[in-house]
Amino acid sequence: MTKDIELAPAYFMPLTALASFPRSGNTWTRSLLQIATKYHTSTVYWETEGKHEVLRIWFKGGIENYTLRKGVCVKTHKFNVEHIASFDNGAILLIRNPYHSIISEFMRIYNRLRNVSHPEIIQFLRDNDERWPKEFHRQSKNWRSTSLNWIKHCKRLMIVYYEDLTENPVRELTRMVAFLDQPIKPNRIQCAVYNYKPMASKEHKSQMDFDPYTPDMYKALDGFITEVNETLIKKNAIPLPTYEKYRLSSK
């Protein structure tokens, strides 16, 4: 079923975002949706995604301007109000435990973008090097803004919790396909779930025997989690899962 995925004709699809803070399962979810719906997904980062061979081959919708509306949904990590309003069919918002997504994003930034080795990054964290607190404060605010802005300003919104998607992928994928107004085909959903597992990185956990978050960091991020949860409750949405603090293993 991976060979029959196609791009929709130009201007065929409504513009629906697949929004998230980085490292929240967006790429994995795109893979699931492509198999389940038989349509490629797009991205607001189409100009850079096309430069990566693996992404270019699998995400064929990611090499064309997303405003052509050829993709069943559009990956985005942006959260400004004007950008949110541009999606006339609303959005699926992926939310993951920020204690996991923020540390994973820190690892990605320094390893993939700045070519720092994993052992060096681990040492940054162990020493509470100034690069880690600085990046934590920036990324924790971005996690908050991503969640709050999409919840408050998106006119049509489905929220999917990463933890629910990993625990019950068939149920959550079925919900997303229905939200995208695509036919639900159980055989395709089962195929997607069977062939594509979560892509969350675990390499940092295998090298860490300490908690990188300080008490002040916990206080700040717990406050943001509470704020997002209260906003969800006011919107009569399903509250956030009970997020555990950072764990040193995935058991």
mmCIF file of C-alpha atoms in Angstrom, residues 41-47 61-67 71 73-76:
data_model
loop_
_atom_site.group_PDB
_atom_site.id
_atom_site.type_symbol
_atom_site.label_atom_id
_atom_site.label_comp_id
_atom_site.label_asym_id
_atom_site.label_seq_id
_atom_site.Cartn_x
_atom_site.Cartn_y
_atom_site.Cartn_z
ATOM 1 C CA THR A 41 1.065 15.046 2.894
ATOM 2 C CA SER A 42 2.574 18.495 2.446
ATOM 3 C CA THR A 43 4.693 20.796 4.591
ATOM 4 C CA VAL A 44 5.185 24.517 5.048
ATOM 5 C CA TYR A 45 8.911 23.709 4.906
ATOM 6 C CA TRP A 46 8.696 22.437 1.326
ATOM 7 C CA GLU A 47 11.670 24.497 0.158
ATOM 8 C CA GLY A 61 4.024 16.288 -1.340
ATOM 9 C CA GLY A 62 6.815 17.890 0.657
ATOM 10 C CA ILE A 63 8.654 19.167 -2.405
ATOM 11 C CA GLU A 64 5.825 21.303 -3.760
ATOM 12 C CA ASN A 65 4.361 24.528 -2.457
ATOM 13 C CA TYR A 66 1.774 23.509 0.118
ATOM 14 C CA THR A 67 -0.592 26.272 -1.013
ATOM 15 C CA GLY A 71 -1.593 17.197 0.255
ATOM 16 C CA CYS A 73 -2.634 17.796 5.440
ATOM 17 C CA VAL A 74 0.277 20.188 5.951
ATOM 18 C CA LYS A 75 3.063 19.817 8.501
ATOM 19 C CA THR A 76 3.823 22.972 10.473
#
